[in-house]
Amino acid sequence: MALIVRRSLVAAAAVGVLAVAVALTGCAQPQAGGGAGVLSPEKLGPLVAALPDRPGAEAGISRPAKTAAPTNRWYSGLAFGDGMKPVFPMPISFQLVPGGFAFGVPDVSAGGAGVVAPAVADVTVMTGTDSAQLARWDDVSVTVALLADGKPHGEVTIARGSPMVSYRALDTATLTMSAAMTPDAGAAVADISGQRFALVAPQGALSADGTTVSAERESTVSWFAVPEGADVAHLAEAAAPVSAVKTSYDVTDDSTSTRLSYETPSGDPTLIAVTPAQMQGRADSDGMQCGLGEFTTLSGVVGLCSGTSLSWGTPRIDPSGALDLHGVSSAERDELRAAVVDDVASTTFADDSYFGAKSLARAADLLVLAEQVGADDAAATLRTRLSAELRTWAEPAGCDTRASKCFVYDSAAGGVVGQQPAFGSEEFNDHHFHYGYFLYAAALTAAGDPALRDDLAPMMTVLAADLASGSASDLFPLRRTFDPYSGHSWASGPAPFADGNNQESSSEAVAAWNGLGLWADVAGDTRLEREATWMLSSEAASASANWVGFDRDSAPYDSYGHDVVGIVWDGKLDYATWFSGEPAAVLGIQLIPMGPVSDYLAGDPDRIRGNVAEALKGGPAPQFADLILMYQSLAGSKDAAAALDAARELPAAAIDNGNSRSHMLAFIMSHR
């Protein structure tokens, strides 16, 4: 059964050609810690130069400055289209408006179909400017320059996890606020729709009526949201404006950790919102002072702290490319061997950058399984075909002679694009979903085959850099899709939505970093392998916490009517998918491709059973029936036995085109 999925962007006919109204004039600096120097621009330059340079299928993403465009960011709505889409630094929302900017604290409400927290303009600040451009960015914070007649007059900085908006005057300006601020305890405050906001400004800058602020050149004015019952004076003392955030990470034997260093001009602490997941894994050594108040957000009830850095850990998950078949009986091996022969015989390869990639990964799983169960002839046949197919995709100049199964480099945006794209990949949607499959297939096929590895290495290196460059350059952005504060990726390239960016298939994001890590191992790049392990561990933990295993009894999910979230947005959680409203689709898109690394989905057997029961409300053999049976096997031996019986009888048409019957059976057998 062919799977038609439309993710991350509305239909192409509705999108049209994207343009950058908000010019991009700055770039992120290389990040401190383990990621610096991975996939260095010096090594990537010649590899990129070997690809045809052309816009990705005339995508129309343009970039005036010579820096890779910040696609797939939580703040991409500020960079593409009209530049005035809301973004969600969390716990606040922020939006450019004609003549200034607006911000507020979204009100979170839950219902049967989702949890919504739309952007609000509690406070609007008019700056007397007429346009905007991104002046500086990293993966956690962004600075927007506000211009009048082409000249920058001020810069506004927001950051993920910061309740603050800071304006630095580049010229003398009068800022006019939509709400009057009243002096109170070392700051000025306003209560708007039940939410308090505070203003910190130089002495004498606030007008007598509290509606304007005089900002002298090089002075800074900041606003921050105040949690209910919080001490405004204490928060004002800790509210140093954020100028940048540096990300670093570490990988130990049993865990990975993330550190976000919030830089301020003075070096003083600032206010940082800590999510429940971060708080649970937080390192006490980060020196933060917490207990300053709470906000209810889509990520749960976040605690407000002050400090200069936020550190937290997650359990380590290692990349994996083979199922453990040690417990499979001799008779079952015979069964798998016969199934493998049939699946190899029916193997075909698709042409576009998504289904083509999925077909490669399917074949790679089959190859590993065939060798495990001794289907030697089938394995030899498949290895020959798969190696040839991978070599075709890996030809640097392939797009000069054919219209598919090849890649180009889009220097206008800074990234690699399949010449026959899928689901808006020409606009940088879903690159991690697509390229993770390529890297996975290349790693499994080239392991132990140095000649194939060397042939594939140039193209796989640029695909890896498109996703996971450890530093920003004019060739690629810093880790294109991964949001270290959230611990997961974003799938839309330009994010042209009122609800911010989004990600649907959490499991394909996990699979992306699994494929990256396996390829890094085959290529002998230990630094890239560590980076991949960090992102894999973070993404898997986030997939469990936000898509399939969230705490249904805690705010704001206690009024949500389902067990699974289909699409996580910055401004809402949807029980939906881009392609189907069926319950099986909502769960199934969080399972695909159900491979050796998918054990992160195990844990609470009752939760798994509940998720499966909800998914099967539509009747037997729904879309993703094979993946749901594989997921069911993670609940326990009896569940796996029942799943195996059902899998043996499952119609071929009910097996996803990225899966095979033999792989489905082997996965379930390995979990009995």
XYZ file of C-alpha atoms in Angstrom, residues 5-610:
606
model
C 2.195 11.814 3.206
C 2.076 15.591 3.054
C 4.099 17.063 5.871
C 5.292 20.401 7.147
C 3.858 22.676 4.475
C 0.510 23.277 2.868
C -0.086 22.110 -0.693
C 2.409 23.461 -3.170
C -0.271 25.244 -5.150
C -1.166 27.250 -2.062
C 2.431 27.990 -1.155
C 3.658 29.420 -4.410
C 7.138 30.853 -4.558
C 8.704 31.829 -1.275
C 10.561 35.081 -0.930
C 12.561 36.595 1.857
C 11.079 39.940 2.828
C 13.096 40.005 6.005
C 16.692 40.150 4.810
C 19.266 37.874 6.394
C 22.445 39.734 7.220
C 24.185 37.782 9.964
C 25.170 34.269 10.834
C 25.679 32.092 13.848
C 29.121 31.538 15.240
C 30.565 28.035 15.678
C 29.180 26.493 18.819
C 31.293 25.612 21.816
C 31.769 22.020 22.863
C 31.675 18.720 21.040
C 30.000 20.010 17.874
C 32.647 22.565 16.853
C 34.609 21.548 13.768
C 32.410 18.601 12.799
C 32.019 18.564 9.004
C 34.253 21.617 8.659
C 33.620 24.043 5.776
C 37.200 23.553 4.584
C 36.571 19.872 3.933
C 33.058 20.402 2.611
C 33.924 23.086 0.060
C 35.334 20.799 -2.654
C 32.544 18.231 -2.112
C 29.850 20.881 -2.534
C 31.595 22.336 -5.562
C 31.261 18.983 -7.339
C 27.433 19.218 -7.256
C 25.422 21.168 -9.819
C 24.572 24.567 -8.337
C 20.945 25.411 -8.948
C 17.874 26.372 -6.938
C 16.095 23.341 -5.546
C 13.461 22.778 -8.238
C 13.008 26.565 -8.450
C 11.979 26.683 -4.804
C 12.474 30.425 -4.699
C 14.137 30.610 -1.285
C 16.510 33.522 -1.703
C 19.105 34.959 0.623
C 20.796 38.298 0.031
C 23.674 37.671 2.438
C 26.393 35.069 1.977
C 25.288 32.924 4.897
C 23.271 29.725 4.932
C 19.601 30.518 5.466
C 18.125 29.617 8.883
C 15.511 27.175 7.634
C 13.791 24.708 9.989
C 14.167 26.955 13.016
C 11.606 27.889 15.629
C 12.096 31.444 14.370
C 12.043 30.737 10.600
C 8.721 32.599 10.376
C 10.753 35.781 10.925
C 13.032 34.992 7.979
C 10.774 33.878 5.147
C 7.651 35.132 3.436
C 6.587 38.475 4.862
C 8.631 37.872 8.014
C 5.654 38.611 10.249
C 4.573 35.136 11.258
C 4.407 34.599 15.031
C 7.219 32.689 16.679
C 7.310 31.117 20.108
C 10.451 31.654 22.200
C 8.548 29.910 25.023
C 7.069 30.819 27.441
C 6.185 33.889 25.377
C 5.145 34.465 21.780
C 6.667 37.188 19.598
C 5.741 38.778 16.288
C 6.989 41.533 14.054
C 4.227 43.996 13.168
C 4.309 47.022 10.845
C 6.296 49.647 12.699
C 7.439 47.471 15.601
C 6.827 44.205 17.416
C 4.389 42.500 19.776
C 4.648 39.808 22.412
C 2.566 38.044 25.020
C 2.006 34.865 27.006
C -0.161 32.339 25.151
C -3.142 30.972 27.027
C -3.057 27.156 26.918
C -6.320 25.276 26.537
C -6.943 21.593 25.855
C -9.810 19.797 24.171
C -10.560 16.517 22.508
C -8.729 17.270 19.264
C -5.694 19.058 20.598
C -4.016 21.534 22.891
C -3.784 25.101 21.634
C -1.671 28.045 22.741
C -1.951 30.659 19.971
C 0.274 33.698 19.806
C -1.058 36.804 21.518
C -0.156 40.479 21.314
C -0.504 41.421 24.973
C 2.034 44.209 24.505
C 2.728 45.999 21.215
C 5.771 48.266 20.945
C 5.978 50.774 18.101
C 9.540 51.733 17.253
C 9.128 54.191 14.377
C 10.774 51.785 11.941
C 9.548 50.491 8.597
C 11.343 47.199 7.937
C 13.319 44.437 9.599
C 16.168 42.044 8.948
C 17.768 39.213 10.847
C 21.010 40.575 12.252
C 22.338 37.555 14.174
C 21.185 34.089 15.032
C 22.174 30.809 16.597
C 20.074 27.704 17.172
C 18.490 29.051 20.390
C 18.351 32.847 20.012
C 17.842 35.423 17.280
C 18.378 39.164 16.930
C 16.239 41.201 14.543
C 17.386 44.617 13.352
C 14.608 47.206 12.973
C 15.269 49.742 10.225
C 13.988 53.124 9.125
C 14.784 54.231 5.562
C 17.238 51.357 5.292
C 19.201 52.302 8.415
C 19.190 50.087 11.540
C 17.728 51.977 14.488
C 17.514 49.176 17.028
C 17.873 45.440 17.611
C 15.412 43.108 19.310
C 16.649 39.813 20.775
C 14.559 36.836 21.838
C 15.699 33.396 22.938
C 14.227 29.969 23.419
C 13.419 29.522 27.098
C 13.570 33.236 27.856
C 10.496 35.176 29.044
C 12.229 38.363 27.883
C 12.211 40.690 24.880
C 15.172 43.081 24.781
C 15.562 46.164 22.607
C 19.028 47.692 22.139
C 18.955 51.195 20.667
C 21.381 51.806 17.808
C 20.104 55.372 17.587
C 18.006 57.501 19.902
C 14.404 56.292 19.743
C 11.043 56.716 21.414
C 9.246 53.437 21.975
C 5.476 53.617 22.291
C 3.719 50.801 24.158
C 0.120 49.667 23.801
C -0.218 49.375 27.577
C 0.798 51.875 30.227
C 3.489 50.675 32.627
C 3.367 51.709 36.277
C 6.593 51.988 38.322
C 6.793 49.187 40.880
C 9.671 47.612 42.848
C 12.591 48.575 40.657
C 10.687 48.036 37.410
C 7.429 49.108 35.795
C 4.499 46.744 35.436
C 1.229 46.318 33.571
C -1.477 43.723 34.081
C -3.030 42.674 30.775
C -5.798 40.054 30.585
C -4.661 38.516 33.845
C -0.971 38.386 32.886
C 1.620 40.709 34.392
C 4.500 42.156 32.379
C 7.467 44.111 33.670
C 9.674 46.715 32.024
C 13.311 47.351 32.922
C 14.671 50.582 31.457
C 17.289 53.221 32.310
C 16.411 55.685 35.050
C 14.064 58.388 33.792
C 13.356 56.683 30.441
C 9.690 55.930 31.170
C 7.266 58.771 30.466
C 4.982 60.140 33.161
C 1.952 58.398 31.676
C 3.846 55.112 31.354
C 3.186 54.658 27.630
C 6.540 55.627 26.074
C 10.191 54.857 26.740
C 13.041 57.091 25.638
C 15.882 54.859 24.477
C 19.218 56.607 24.189
C 21.838 55.277 21.773
C 23.389 51.994 23.039
C 20.895 51.740 25.890
C 18.809 48.587 26.406
C 15.142 48.274 27.299
C 13.741 44.883 28.318
C 10.319 43.458 29.014
C 9.601 40.145 30.695
C 6.551 38.107 31.571
C 5.954 37.732 35.313
C 4.636 34.432 36.719
C 1.635 34.697 38.980
C 2.670 35.705 42.498
C 6.339 36.229 41.596
C 8.547 38.887 43.177
C 8.935 41.526 40.459
C 11.879 43.248 42.137
C 13.811 39.996 42.412
C 13.086 39.089 38.796
C 14.097 42.553 37.616
C 17.503 42.144 39.277
C 17.977 38.836 37.431
C 16.696 40.049 34.063
C 19.940 40.686 32.190
C 19.239 40.891 28.445
C 20.306 37.879 26.380
C 22.747 38.567 23.544
C 23.390 34.994 22.320
C 23.091 31.368 23.394
C 25.831 28.811 22.847
C 25.068 25.112 22.709
C 27.424 22.382 23.820
C 26.927 18.714 24.612
C 28.629 15.724 26.141
C 28.326 11.971 25.716
C 29.237 9.566 28.518
C 28.894 5.812 28.889
C 25.257 5.919 29.958
C 23.943 9.404 29.221
C 24.168 12.470 27.039
C 23.894 16.045 28.240
C 23.029 19.418 26.756
C 24.306 22.768 28.021
C 22.843 26.070 26.866
C 24.958 29.061 27.869
C 22.869 32.240 27.897
C 25.267 35.100 27.199
C 24.519 38.600 28.440
C 26.504 41.800 27.757
C 27.352 42.120 31.449
C 27.923 38.440 32.092
C 25.192 38.570 34.747
C 22.510 35.879 35.143
C 19.301 36.060 33.172
C 15.853 34.502 33.456
C 15.503 31.003 31.998
C 12.350 28.870 31.754
C 13.010 25.189 32.464
C 10.691 22.519 31.072
C 9.628 19.477 33.127
C 11.933 17.218 31.090
C 14.866 19.580 31.581
C 14.121 19.943 35.275
C 14.031 16.171 35.725
C 17.446 15.755 34.124
C 18.930 19.060 35.283
C 22.463 19.159 36.593
C 22.639 20.853 40.008
C 26.131 22.018 39.106
C 24.764 24.610 36.678
C 24.362 27.001 39.626
C 20.861 28.133 38.716
C 18.448 29.603 41.236
C 15.000 28.150 40.628
C 11.611 28.481 42.280
C 10.981 31.950 40.850
C 7.551 31.096 39.474
C 5.814 28.947 36.871
C 4.191 29.237 33.460
C 1.812 26.726 31.894
C 2.954 26.016 28.336
C 2.544 23.386 25.644
C 5.650 21.744 27.123
C 3.940 21.469 30.498
C 4.366 23.612 33.579
C 7.791 25.240 33.244
C 9.699 26.629 36.180
C 11.398 30.014 36.059
C 15.040 30.138 37.154
C 17.922 32.580 36.980
C 21.426 31.717 35.887
C 23.910 31.819 33.058
C 23.491 28.280 31.754
C 21.011 25.436 31.702
C 22.250 21.835 31.683
C 20.315 18.593 31.662
C 20.887 14.969 30.754
C 19.037 12.192 28.949
C 19.669 8.440 28.835
C 22.110 7.489 26.095
C 20.806 5.632 23.051
C 23.379 4.247 20.635
C 22.854 3.986 16.888
C 21.731 0.517 15.849
C 21.381 -1.200 12.483
C 20.656 -4.870 13.212
C 17.976 -6.761 15.132
C 19.000 -9.139 17.905
C 17.896 -12.559 16.657
C 19.646 -14.690 19.284
C 16.332 -15.864 20.737
C 14.801 -16.815 17.393
C 14.289 -20.563 16.947
C 15.604 -22.675 14.076
C 12.115 -23.075 12.638
C 11.554 -19.315 12.790
C 14.865 -18.707 11.023
C 13.650 -20.980 8.241
C 10.447 -18.949 8.107
C 12.399 -15.706 7.934
C 14.714 -17.077 5.262
C 11.782 -17.927 3.017
C 10.187 -14.529 3.625
C 13.462 -12.766 2.836
C 13.739 -14.533 -0.510
C 10.236 -13.360 -1.448
C 10.883 -9.803 -0.259
C 14.173 -9.524 -2.140
C 12.463 -10.705 -5.299
C 9.806 -7.972 -4.979
C 12.281 -5.158 -4.168
C 12.059 -2.027 -6.317
C 13.571 1.414 -5.937
C 11.723 4.728 -6.182
C 13.038 7.932 -7.753
C 12.315 10.834 -5.408
C 14.182 11.960 -2.333
C 11.668 10.488 0.144
C 10.274 7.281 -1.298
C 13.578 6.613 -3.026
C 15.323 6.938 0.309
C 12.759 4.721 2.045
C 13.201 2.020 -0.597
C 16.958 2.082 -0.045
C 16.540 1.747 3.716
C 14.046 -1.103 3.258
C 16.544 -2.921 1.060
C 19.360 -2.320 3.554
C 17.298 -3.830 6.374
C 16.564 -6.798 4.112
C 20.254 -7.195 3.300
C 21.256 -7.313 6.971
C 18.457 -9.741 7.760
C 19.265 -11.974 4.789
C 22.852 -12.279 5.979
C 21.708 -12.944 9.552
C 19.438 -15.862 8.572
C 21.706 -17.341 5.909
C 19.743 -16.409 2.779
C 23.059 -16.130 0.977
C 21.915 -16.066 -2.639
C 19.227 -13.487 -1.943
C 21.740 -11.423 0.044
C 24.279 -11.494 -2.785
C 21.656 -10.455 -5.336
C 20.380 -7.646 -3.147
C 23.857 -6.396 -2.263
C 24.692 -6.035 -5.953
C 21.470 -4.163 -6.712
C 21.569 -1.983 -3.610
C 25.213 -1.023 -4.084
C 24.517 0.005 -7.668
C 21.496 2.046 -6.604
C 23.441 3.847 -3.884
C 26.268 4.591 -6.301
C 23.758 6.115 -8.701
C 22.407 8.459 -6.012
C 25.976 9.293 -4.955
C 27.196 10.537 -8.343
C 28.057 14.204 -7.689
C 27.196 15.308 -11.216
C 24.263 12.935 -11.660
C 21.750 15.747 -12.153
C 23.659 16.911 -15.230
C 22.500 13.810 -17.076
C 19.208 12.743 -15.451
C 16.144 14.216 -13.756
C 15.961 11.934 -10.722
C 18.061 9.902 -8.287
C 20.495 12.777 -7.896
C 21.167 15.905 -5.833
C 21.965 19.549 -6.503
C 23.355 22.232 -4.231
C 21.205 25.313 -3.707
C 23.703 28.090 -3.037
C 20.873 30.620 -2.724
C 19.755 28.953 0.513
C 22.743 26.841 1.512
C 21.745 23.189 1.247
C 21.458 19.985 -0.752
C 18.181 19.233 -2.559
C 17.003 16.135 -4.390
C 16.386 16.931 -8.041
C 13.078 15.046 -7.776
C 11.862 16.386 -4.430
C 9.010 15.245 -2.224
C 6.771 16.963 0.334
C 8.376 20.355 -0.185
C 11.966 19.172 0.287
C 12.947 21.776 -2.331
C 11.883 24.311 0.320
C 13.963 22.408 2.898
C 11.045 20.594 4.466
C 11.724 17.168 5.979
C 15.403 16.931 5.018
C 16.217 14.934 8.129
C 13.435 12.441 7.340
C 14.744 11.939 3.802
C 18.501 12.049 4.301
C 18.434 9.904 7.418
C 17.220 7.014 5.256
C 20.057 7.569 2.766
C 22.675 7.619 5.508
C 21.183 4.524 7.137
C 21.162 2.550 3.880
C 24.665 3.669 2.981
C 26.019 2.723 6.402
C 24.490 -0.762 6.455
C 25.523 -1.548 2.887
C 29.048 -0.117 3.016
C 30.001 -1.639 6.374
C 32.873 -3.985 5.573
C 33.084 -2.760 1.954
C 35.782 -0.054 1.799
C 35.401 0.459 -1.952
C 31.685 1.178 -1.658
C 32.268 3.366 1.395
C 34.776 5.469 -0.514
C 32.450 5.815 -3.496
C 29.545 6.931 -1.307
C 31.514 9.112 1.103
C 31.474 12.456 -0.799
C 27.690 12.509 -1.218
C 26.909 11.067 2.200
C 29.198 13.686 3.738
C 27.290 16.581 2.167
C 23.948 14.995 3.134
C 25.230 14.678 6.692
C 26.379 18.306 6.614
C 22.993 19.450 5.353
C 21.496 18.026 8.555
C 24.226 18.199 11.133
C 26.956 20.683 10.338
C 28.602 21.419 13.682
C 29.193 25.062 12.795
C 27.427 27.664 10.680
C 29.008 28.763 7.418
C 28.096 30.043 3.991
C 27.684 26.405 2.913
C 25.315 25.015 5.564
C 23.540 26.240 8.691
C 24.347 24.923 12.129
C 22.442 21.632 12.624
C 19.632 22.599 10.266
C 16.643 20.959 11.912
C 17.634 20.287 15.532
C 16.403 22.552 18.339
C 18.608 21.843 21.375
C 16.307 23.633 23.830
C 13.308 21.516 22.800
C 15.412 18.402 22.302
C 13.778 17.659 18.958
C 13.748 18.775 15.339
C 11.494 21.010 13.267
C 10.324 19.786 9.871
C 9.165 22.869 7.953
C 11.826 24.842 6.109
C 10.221 28.320 5.986
C 7.576 27.738 8.707
C 4.907 29.932 7.060
C 2.347 29.292 9.786
C 0.604 31.240 12.525
C 1.373 28.377 14.920
C 5.132 28.415 14.347
C 7.128 25.457 13.116
C 6.012 21.846 13.404
C 7.097 18.239 13.336
C 4.886 15.276 12.579
C 6.989 12.103 12.327
C 8.983 12.051 15.545
C 10.159 8.526 14.745
C 11.650 9.471 11.380
C 13.545 12.240 13.171
C 14.949 9.620 15.546
C 15.778 7.451 12.532
C 17.639 10.388 10.970
C 20.145 10.647 13.804
C 20.399 6.855 13.948
C 21.364 6.811 10.274
C 23.781 9.692 10.797
C 25.481 7.878 13.671
C 25.792 4.613 11.747
C 27.290 6.400 8.745
C 29.715 8.314 10.990
C 30.885 4.982 12.405
C 31.446 3.485 8.949
C 33.226 6.657 7.833
C 35.420 6.648 10.958
C 34.281 10.100 12.117
C 34.128 9.728 15.903
C 33.213 13.382 16.504
C 30.237 13.176 14.162
C 29.219 9.900 15.772
C 29.176 11.592 19.191
C 27.092 14.449 17.842
C 24.658 11.974 16.279
C 24.420 10.008 19.531
C 23.596 13.204 21.424
C 20.862 14.211 18.973
C 19.529 10.648 18.772
C 19.244 10.414 22.554
C 17.592 13.834 22.833
C 15.181 13.245 19.969
C 14.145 9.837 21.310
C 13.487 11.232 24.784
C 11.478 14.092 23.295
C 9.502 11.753 21.005
C 8.425 9.770 24.050
C 7.657 12.819 26.183
C 5.824 14.885 23.567
C 4.299 12.522 21.005
C 3.579 9.005 22.344
C 4.256 8.965 26.072
C 3.362 12.319 27.591
C 1.958 12.559 31.112
C -1.793 12.531 30.467
C -2.596 13.475 34.057
C -0.557 16.683 34.180
C -1.364 20.164 32.888
C -2.015 21.010 30.144
C -2.727 17.480 28.878
C -5.316 16.435 31.479
C -8.175 17.665 29.275
C -6.717 16.315 26.032
C -8.830 13.441 24.740
C -6.202 11.165 23.197
C -3.162 9.059 24.024
C -0.944 10.277 21.169
C -0.084 13.616 19.561
C 0.130 13.584 15.772
C 1.790 16.950 15.090
C 3.702 19.034 17.604
C 3.659 22.716 16.713
C 5.150 25.579 18.654
C 1.629 26.945 19.124
C -0.497 23.793 19.369
C -0.568 20.011 19.647
C -2.743 18.299 17.031
C -4.448 14.926 17.060
C -4.047 14.877 13.291
C -1.605 14.238 10.483
C -0.920 16.043 7.213
C -2.363 13.120 5.242
C -5.068 11.343 7.245
C -7.348 11.805 10.216
C -7.458 8.096 11.042
C -6.289 7.118 14.542
C -3.937 4.512 13.030
C -2.218 7.248 11.021
C -1.714 9.454 14.084
C 0.097 6.627 15.877
C 1.717 5.085 12.817
C 3.541 8.221 11.757
C 5.218 8.165 15.191
C 6.447 4.589 14.576
C 7.763 4.578 11.032
C 10.215 2.970 10.176
C 10.276 0.636 13.250
C 13.866 -0.523 13.043
C 16.559 -1.753 15.413
C 16.712 1.604 17.233
C 12.948 1.681 17.893
C 13.228 0.106 21.343
C 13.153 3.654 22.722
C 9.378 3.339 22.192
C 9.206 0.570 24.806
C 8.659 1.267 28.494
C 5.139 1.401 29.867
C 3.259 -1.693 28.597
C -0.127 -0.246 29.541
C 0.607 2.928 27.619
C 1.598 0.905 24.539
C -1.584 -1.171 24.787
C -3.678 1.961 25.166
